[in-house]
Amino acid sequence: MSGLSVIHAPARPVTLADRYELAEGRVLLSGVQALVRLLLDQHRADTRAGLRSATLVSGYQGSPLGGFDKEVARLGPLAAAHHLVHRPAVNEELGATAVWGSQLAGTLPRPRYDGVLGVWYGKSPGVDRSADAIRHGNLLGTDPRGGVLALVGDDPACKSSTVPGASEELLAALHVPVLAPGSVQEALDLGRHAIACSRVSGLWAALKVVTAVADASATAVVGLDRVQPRMPLLEWEGAPYVHRPTGHLLAPQSVELERTLTPRLELAKQYARLNGLNAVTHDAPGARLGVVVHGSARHELHAALTALGFGEAMPAPLRLLEVGMLFPLDDEAVRDFAAGLDEIVVVEEKGPFLERLVKEALYGGRATPPVIGKRDERGAPLLAAHGTLDADAIARALGARLLARAERDRAADTGRG
């Protein structure tokens, strides 16, 4: 164009170090590398907030997180600069015990740090064998300036395990909040939320990382301001509840700690609500069918809807709730989502876990539409409870529901005519 010139900004050299060192922008990460980047970003956020924090990482290797310990070990001087200490354990329960102890650092005389973030890693069989250590550590609780993040590698397709992995049932029984990322970006973002949730609730928080997320590679947007946690306040027995572990785990202290699980789980639930971790991402006008989904099944669901012909030109005639925190499930969010619906389909691998929680949230409320998932309203199989869910299986199940609904609507219109 005459009289105009185009000015090109100088290209910034791209290096492999960007994945961990670039302050803001877009980087290429694997799912495992995103978990390592998460720990560095948390320390950077703490430093910016004026908090002197350190990180203790301990656990036991195993696919799909088999490369996590190696990535941490490769940090070298970067780990030292971020006060990150990695101590691989002989087994998962010893790692959990070490992480449990990290929350008592603030009780020591003249502590070097304001708080220590404890990070445990292991695959789903490691959760099984570490249940006692996790139960004790979670009951004792977390330091509000430290927190505990449990990185749980679930292998739902049994690609590298002797049994298929799904840890949310056991983690919920241990009163551990469970967050489920479905992508590399969500591993970064929900990981930051998990740490903040642990600090405010006094509970360990688990990040359920399935094989499809751990093994993925994708570009992700990084920067400390991507996640800005909003901390809930809960009045309990006349004062705002703040959990401070003391290290006493014998009766009567242990009985009192059990009693505090009530406000702590409520704080975790309120954290999810305040930070929009469970969000309605699609709501067609007049929608009567609701779909609830979490984790990597979200992407299979979107692929299924595309296969059914829905998209920008023809949006799907449904309301969609995407769940980031599985447990404790925000019952208010579920009840708001269900208002005006006459049927809800829960799409999840394994289970039914989320399906039961959705039913429990709606029971006795104003809106109680039928909730189906693994089986339909007649008890016939709908979505498999074994293996993994792919887009084809979801498309067949949802397509049948949508087709039946369209036929009922046409019959009703004919009757009125």
Coordinates of C-alpha atoms in Angstrom, one line a residue:
M1 CA 0.0 0.0 0.0
S2 CA 1.4 3.4 -1.0
G3 CA 2.7 5.6 1.8
L4 CA 2.4 2.8 4.4
S5 CA 5.2 0.7 5.8
V6 CA 5.0 -2.5 7.9
I7 CA 7.2 -2.6 10.9
H8 CA 8.1 -6.1 12.1
A9 CA 9.0 -6.6 15.7
P10 CA 12.3 -8.5 16.1
A11 CA 11.7 -12.1 16.6
R12 CA 12.6 -13.4 20.1
P13 CA 14.9 -16.4 20.0
V14 CA 13.1 -19.5 21.2
T15 CA 15.0 -22.0 23.4
L16 CA 14.3 -25.2 25.2
A17 CA 14.8 -23.3 28.5
D18 CA 11.6 -21.4 27.8
R19 CA 9.4 -24.2 29.0
Y20 CA 10.5 -23.5 32.6
E21 CA 12.1 -20.0 32.4
L22 CA 9.9 -17.8 30.2
A23 CA 8.0 -15.5 32.5
E24 CA 5.0 -14.9 30.2
G25 CA 3.9 -16.1 26.8
R26 CA 3.3 -19.4 25.1
V27 CA 5.6 -22.5 25.5
L28 CA 5.6 -26.0 24.3
L29 CA 5.1 -28.5 27.2
S30 CA 4.4 -32.1 27.7
G31 CA 1.8 -32.9 30.5
V32 CA 4.6 -34.0 32.8
Q33 CA 6.7 -30.9 32.1
A34 CA 3.6 -28.8 32.8
L35 CA 3.5 -30.3 36.3
V36 CA 7.2 -29.3 36.8
R37 CA 6.6 -25.8 35.5
L38 CA 3.7 -25.6 37.9
L39 CA 6.0 -25.9 41.0
L40 CA 8.3 -23.2 39.7
D41 CA 5.4 -20.9 39.0
Q42 CA 4.0 -21.4 42.4
H43 CA 7.3 -20.4 44.0
R44 CA 7.5 -17.3 41.7
A45 CA 3.9 -16.4 42.7
D46 CA 4.8 -16.8 46.4
T47 CA 7.9 -14.7 46.0
R48 CA 6.0 -11.9 44.3
A49 CA 3.4 -12.0 47.2
G50 CA 6.2 -11.6 49.7
L51 CA 6.1 -15.2 51.0
R52 CA 9.3 -17.1 51.7
S53 CA 8.4 -20.6 50.6
A54 CA 10.2 -23.8 49.7
T55 CA 9.0 -27.0 48.0
L56 CA 9.6 -30.6 49.0
V57 CA 8.9 -33.2 46.3
S58 CA 8.8 -36.9 47.2
G59 CA 7.1 -40.0 45.9
Y60 CA 7.8 -43.0 43.7
Q61 CA 8.1 -43.3 40.0
G62 CA 5.6 -45.0 37.7
S63 CA 3.8 -44.4 34.4
P64 CA 2.0 -42.2 33.5
L65 CA 4.1 -39.9 35.7
G66 CA 7.2 -42.0 35.1
G67 CA 9.2 -39.1 33.8
F68 CA 8.2 -36.6 36.4
D69 CA 11.0 -37.4 38.8
K70 CA 13.6 -37.2 36.0
E71 CA 12.3 -33.8 34.9
V72 CA 12.6 -32.5 38.4
A73 CA 16.1 -33.9 38.7
R74 CA 17.2 -32.2 35.5
L75 CA 16.3 -28.7 36.9
G76 CA 19.7 -28.5 38.7
P77 CA 20.5 -24.9 39.5
L78 CA 16.9 -23.9 38.6
A79 CA 15.6 -26.0 41.4
A80 CA 18.1 -24.5 43.9
A81 CA 17.1 -21.0 42.8
H82 CA 13.5 -21.8 43.5
H83 CA 14.2 -23.6 46.8
L84 CA 12.9 -26.9 45.5
V85 CA 14.2 -30.1 47.1
H86 CA 13.6 -33.5 45.5
R87 CA 13.9 -36.6 47.6
P88 CA 12.7 -39.7 45.7
A89 CA 11.3 -42.3 48.1
V90 CA 11.9 -46.0 48.4
N91 CA 8.1 -46.4 48.1
E92 CA 5.0 -44.3 47.8
E93 CA 4.0 -44.4 51.5
L94 CA 7.4 -43.2 52.7
G95 CA 7.1 -40.3 50.2
A96 CA 3.7 -39.5 51.5
T97 CA 5.0 -39.5 55.1
A98 CA 7.8 -37.1 54.2
V99 CA 5.4 -34.8 52.5
W100 CA 3.1 -35.0 55.5
G101 CA 6.0 -33.9 57.7
S102 CA 6.7 -30.9 55.4
Q103 CA 3.6 -29.2 56.9
L104 CA 5.2 -29.1 60.3
A105 CA 8.1 -27.0 59.2
G106 CA 6.5 -23.8 60.5
T107 CA 6.2 -25.3 64.0
L108 CA 10.0 -25.6 64.3
P109 CA 12.0 -23.0 66.2
R110 CA 13.4 -20.3 63.9
P111 CA 12.1 -21.8 60.6
R112 CA 14.0 -20.8 57.4
Y113 CA 10.8 -20.5 55.4
D114 CA 7.3 -19.1 56.0
G115 CA 5.9 -22.3 54.6
V116 CA 6.8 -25.5 52.6
L117 CA 4.7 -26.8 49.7
G118 CA 4.7 -30.6 49.9
V119 CA 4.3 -32.5 46.6
W120 CA 3.7 -36.2 46.5
Y121 CA 3.7 -38.2 43.2
G122 CA 2.7 -41.7 42.4
K123 CA 0.4 -43.8 40.2
S124 CA -3.0 -45.1 41.3
P125 CA -1.6 -48.3 42.9
G126 CA 0.6 -46.0 44.9
V127 CA -2.4 -44.3 46.2
D128 CA -3.8 -47.7 47.3
R129 CA -0.7 -48.6 49.2
S130 CA -0.2 -45.1 50.7
A131 CA -3.7 -44.7 51.9
D132 CA -2.8 -44.9 55.6
A133 CA 0.0 -42.3 55.3
I134 CA -2.3 -40.0 53.2
R135 CA -5.1 -40.4 55.7
H136 CA -2.9 -39.4 58.6
G137 CA -1.3 -36.6 56.7
N138 CA -4.6 -35.2 55.5
L139 CA -6.2 -35.5 58.9
L140 CA -3.2 -33.6 60.4
G141 CA -3.7 -31.0 57.7
T142 CA -1.8 -28.4 55.8
D143 CA -0.1 -25.2 56.7
P144 CA -1.9 -22.2 55.2
R145 CA 1.5 -21.0 53.9
G146 CA 2.5 -24.4 52.5
G147 CA -0.1 -26.8 51.3
V148 CA 0.2 -30.3 49.8
L149 CA -0.3 -31.3 46.2
A150 CA -0.8 -35.0 45.4
L151 CA 0.0 -35.7 41.8
V152 CA -1.9 -38.9 41.0
G153 CA -1.1 -40.7 37.8
D154 CA -4.2 -42.7 36.6
D155 CA -3.9 -45.1 33.8
P156 CA -7.6 -45.8 32.8
A157 CA -6.6 -47.8 29.7
C158 CA -4.1 -49.9 31.6
K159 CA -1.4 -49.1 29.1
S160 CA 1.5 -49.6 31.6
S161 CA -0.2 -51.0 34.7
T162 CA -1.4 -54.3 35.9
V163 CA -4.9 -52.8 36.8
P164 CA -6.8 -49.9 35.2
G165 CA -6.4 -46.7 37.3
A166 CA -9.1 -44.5 38.8
S167 CA -8.2 -43.0 42.2
E168 CA -11.0 -40.6 42.9
E169 CA -13.1 -43.1 44.9
L170 CA -10.3 -43.7 47.4
L171 CA -9.2 -40.1 47.5
A172 CA -12.7 -39.0 48.4
A173 CA -12.9 -41.7 51.1
L174 CA -9.7 -40.1 52.5
H175 CA -11.3 -36.6 52.4
V176 CA -8.8 -35.4 49.8
P177 CA -10.2 -32.8 47.3
V178 CA -9.8 -34.1 43.7
L179 CA -9.2 -31.8 40.7
A180 CA -9.2 -33.3 37.1
P181 CA -7.3 -31.5 34.3
G182 CA -8.2 -32.5 30.8
S183 CA -5.3 -30.9 29.0
V184 CA -1.7 -29.6 29.4
Q185 CA -3.1 -26.0 30.0
E186 CA -5.5 -27.3 32.6
A187 CA -2.7 -29.2 34.4
L188 CA -1.0 -25.8 34.9
D189 CA -4.1 -23.9 35.8
L190 CA -5.9 -26.4 38.0
G191 CA -2.6 -27.3 39.6
R192 CA -2.3 -23.7 40.9
H193 CA -5.9 -23.8 42.1
A194 CA -5.2 -27.2 43.8
I195 CA -2.4 -25.6 45.8
A196 CA -4.4 -22.6 46.8
C197 CA -7.3 -24.9 47.8
S198 CA -5.0 -26.9 50.0
R199 CA -3.7 -23.8 51.7
V200 CA -7.1 -22.4 52.5
S201 CA -8.9 -25.6 53.4
G202 CA -6.1 -27.3 55.4
L203 CA -6.5 -30.4 53.3
W204 CA -4.3 -32.2 50.8
A205 CA -5.5 -31.6 47.2
A206 CA -5.0 -34.2 44.5
L207 CA -4.5 -33.6 40.8
K208 CA -5.9 -36.6 38.9
V209 CA -3.5 -36.8 35.8
V210 CA -4.6 -39.5 33.3
T211 CA -2.3 -41.0 30.7
A212 CA -3.8 -38.8 27.9
V213 CA -2.8 -35.7 29.8
A214 CA 0.6 -36.8 31.1
D215 CA 1.7 -38.0 27.7
A216 CA 0.3 -35.1 25.7
S217 CA 2.3 -32.3 24.2
A218 CA 0.8 -28.9 23.5
T219 CA 1.5 -25.2 23.6
A220 CA 0.3 -23.5 26.8
V221 CA 0.0 -19.9 27.9
V222 CA 2.1 -19.2 31.0
G223 CA 2.2 -16.3 33.3
L224 CA 1.6 -15.7 37.0
D225 CA -1.5 -13.7 36.4
R226 CA -3.3 -16.5 34.6
V227 CA -4.5 -17.9 37.9
Q228 CA -5.4 -15.4 40.7
P229 CA -7.0 -17.5 43.4
R230 CA -9.9 -16.0 45.4
M231 CA -9.8 -17.4 48.9
P232 CA -13.1 -18.1 50.7
L233 CA -13.8 -17.2 54.3
L234 CA -15.8 -19.6 56.5
E235 CA -17.2 -18.7 59.9
W236 CA -17.0 -21.7 62.2
E237 CA -17.9 -21.6 65.9
G238 CA -17.8 -17.8 66.0
A239 CA -14.5 -17.1 64.1
P240 CA -13.1 -17.5 60.6
Y241 CA -11.7 -21.0 60.3
V242 CA -7.9 -21.3 59.6
H243 CA -6.3 -24.7 59.9
R244 CA -2.9 -24.9 61.6
P245 CA -1.3 -28.4 62.0
T246 CA 0.3 -29.1 65.3
G247 CA 1.6 -32.6 64.8
H248 CA -0.6 -34.2 67.5
L249 CA -2.4 -37.3 66.2
L250 CA -3.5 -39.1 69.4
A251 CA -6.9 -38.9 71.0
P252 CA -8.4 -36.6 72.0
Q253 CA -6.5 -34.4 69.4
S254 CA -7.3 -36.9 66.5
V255 CA -11.0 -36.8 67.4
E256 CA -11.0 -33.0 67.3
L257 CA -9.1 -33.1 63.9
E258 CA -11.8 -35.4 62.5
R259 CA -14.4 -32.8 63.6
T260 CA -12.6 -30.1 61.7
L261 CA -13.0 -32.0 58.4
T262 CA -16.5 -30.5 58.2
P263 CA -15.3 -26.9 57.8
R264 CA -12.3 -27.9 55.8
L265 CA -14.3 -29.7 53.2
E266 CA -16.8 -26.9 53.1
L267 CA -13.9 -24.4 52.4
A268 CA -12.7 -26.6 49.5
K269 CA -16.2 -26.6 48.1
Q270 CA -16.5 -22.9 48.5
Y271 CA -13.1 -22.5 46.8
A272 CA -14.4 -24.3 43.7
R273 CA -17.5 -22.1 43.7
L274 CA -15.7 -18.8 44.2
N275 CA -13.1 -19.6 41.5
G276 CA -15.5 -21.0 38.9
L277 CA -13.9 -24.4 38.7
N278 CA -17.2 -26.0 37.8
A279 CA -18.6 -23.9 35.0
V280 CA -21.5 -24.0 32.5
T281 CA -19.7 -23.6 29.2
H282 CA -22.6 -24.0 26.9
D283 CA -26.3 -23.3 27.4
A284 CA -28.6 -23.5 24.4
P285 CA -31.8 -21.4 24.6
G286 CA -34.6 -23.6 26.0
A287 CA -32.3 -26.5 26.7
R288 CA -33.9 -29.4 28.5
L289 CA -31.0 -31.9 28.3
G290 CA -28.0 -31.3 30.5
V291 CA -24.6 -33.0 30.2
V292 CA -22.0 -33.1 33.0
V293 CA -18.4 -34.0 32.2
H294 CA -14.9 -33.8 33.6
G295 CA -11.2 -34.3 32.8
S296 CA -10.1 -35.7 29.4
A297 CA -13.6 -36.9 28.7
R298 CA -14.4 -33.2 28.0
H299 CA -12.4 -33.3 24.7
E300 CA -14.0 -36.6 23.7
L301 CA -17.4 -35.1 24.3
H302 CA -16.6 -32.1 22.1
A303 CA -15.4 -34.4 19.4
A304 CA -18.6 -36.4 19.7
L305 CA -20.8 -33.3 19.4
T306 CA -18.8 -32.3 16.3
A307 CA -19.3 -35.8 14.8
L308 CA -23.1 -35.4 15.4
G309 CA -23.0 -32.2 13.3
F310 CA -23.1 -29.6 16.1
G311 CA -20.8 -26.6 16.0
E312 CA -20.9 -22.8 15.6
A313 CA -23.4 -23.0 12.7
M314 CA -25.7 -25.3 14.7
P315 CA -25.0 -25.3 18.4
A316 CA -25.9 -28.4 20.4
P317 CA -29.4 -28.2 22.0
L318 CA -28.1 -28.9 25.5
R319 CA -26.6 -27.3 28.6
L320 CA -23.1 -28.3 29.5
L321 CA -21.4 -28.3 32.9
E322 CA -17.6 -28.9 32.9
V323 CA -16.4 -30.0 36.3
G324 CA -12.8 -29.1 37.4
M325 CA -13.2 -30.2 41.0
L326 CA -14.8 -33.6 41.3
F327 CA -14.7 -33.8 45.1
P328 CA -16.1 -32.2 47.1
L329 CA -18.6 -31.4 44.4
D330 CA -20.2 -28.0 44.6
D331 CA -23.8 -28.9 45.1
E332 CA -25.0 -25.3 44.6
A333 CA -23.4 -25.2 41.1
V334 CA -25.1 -28.5 40.3
R335 CA -28.5 -27.3 41.5
D336 CA -28.2 -24.1 39.5
F337 CA -27.2 -26.1 36.4
A338 CA -30.2 -28.5 36.8
A339 CA -32.8 -25.8 37.0
G340 CA -35.2 -26.1 34.0
L341 CA -33.7 -29.4 32.8
D342 CA -35.7 -32.7 32.5
E343 CA -32.8 -35.0 32.0
I344 CA -29.0 -35.0 32.9
V345 CA -26.4 -37.3 31.3
V346 CA -23.1 -37.7 33.2
V347 CA -20.1 -38.5 30.9
E348 CA -17.1 -39.9 32.9
E349 CA -14.6 -42.7 32.6
K350 CA -15.0 -45.6 35.0
G351 CA -17.4 -44.7 37.7
P352 CA -20.1 -44.0 38.4
F353 CA -18.4 -41.5 40.7
L354 CA -19.4 -38.1 39.5
E355 CA -22.9 -39.5 38.6
R356 CA -23.5 -40.4 42.2
L357 CA -22.4 -37.0 43.5
V358 CA -24.7 -35.2 41.0
K359 CA -27.6 -37.3 42.2
E360 CA -26.7 -36.6 45.8
A361 CA -26.5 -32.9 45.1
L362 CA -30.0 -32.8 43.6
Y363 CA -31.7 -35.2 46.0
G364 CA -34.5 -33.4 47.9
G365 CA -34.0 -30.1 45.9
R366 CA -36.4 -28.1 43.8
A367 CA -35.1 -29.5 40.5
T368 CA -34.6 -33.2 40.4
P369 CA -34.4 -34.4 36.8
P370 CA -33.5 -38.0 36.1
V371 CA -29.7 -38.5 36.2
I372 CA -28.2 -41.2 33.9
G373 CA -24.7 -42.2 32.9
K374 CA -23.6 -45.7 33.1
R375 CA -27.1 -46.9 32.6
D376 CA -30.2 -45.3 31.2
E377 CA -33.6 -44.8 32.8
R378 CA -34.6 -48.4 32.1
G379 CA -31.4 -49.8 33.6
A380 CA -29.8 -50.7 30.2
P381 CA -26.1 -50.0 29.7
L382 CA -25.4 -46.5 28.3
L383 CA -21.8 -45.4 28.8
A384 CA -19.2 -48.1 29.6
A385 CA -17.8 -48.3 33.2
H386 CA -14.6 -50.0 31.9
G387 CA -11.8 -49.0 29.7
T388 CA -11.8 -45.5 28.3
L389 CA -14.5 -43.4 26.7
D390 CA -14.0 -42.3 23.2
A391 CA -15.9 -39.9 21.0
D392 CA -17.7 -42.6 19.1
A393 CA -19.1 -44.2 22.2
I394 CA -20.2 -40.8 23.6
A395 CA -21.7 -39.8 20.2
R396 CA -23.8 -43.0 20.0
A397 CA -25.2 -42.5 23.6
L398 CA -25.9 -38.8 23.2
G399 CA -27.1 -39.1 19.6
A400 CA -29.7 -41.6 20.7
R401 CA -30.9 -39.3 23.5
L402 CA -31.1 -36.3 21.3
L403 CA -32.9 -38.2 18.5
A404 CA -35.5 -39.6 21.0
R405 CA -36.0 -36.2 22.4
A406 CA -36.5 -34.7 18.9
E407 CA -39.1 -37.4 18.1
R408 CA -41.0 -36.7 21.3
D409 CA -41.0 -33.0 20.6
R410 CA -42.4 -33.7 17.0
A411 CA -45.1 -36.0 18.4
A412 CA -46.1 -33.3 20.9
D413 CA -46.3 -30.6 18.2
T414 CA -48.4 -32.9 16.1
G415 CA -50.7 -33.6 19.0
R416 CA -51.2 -29.9 19.7
G417 CA -51.8 -29.3 16.0

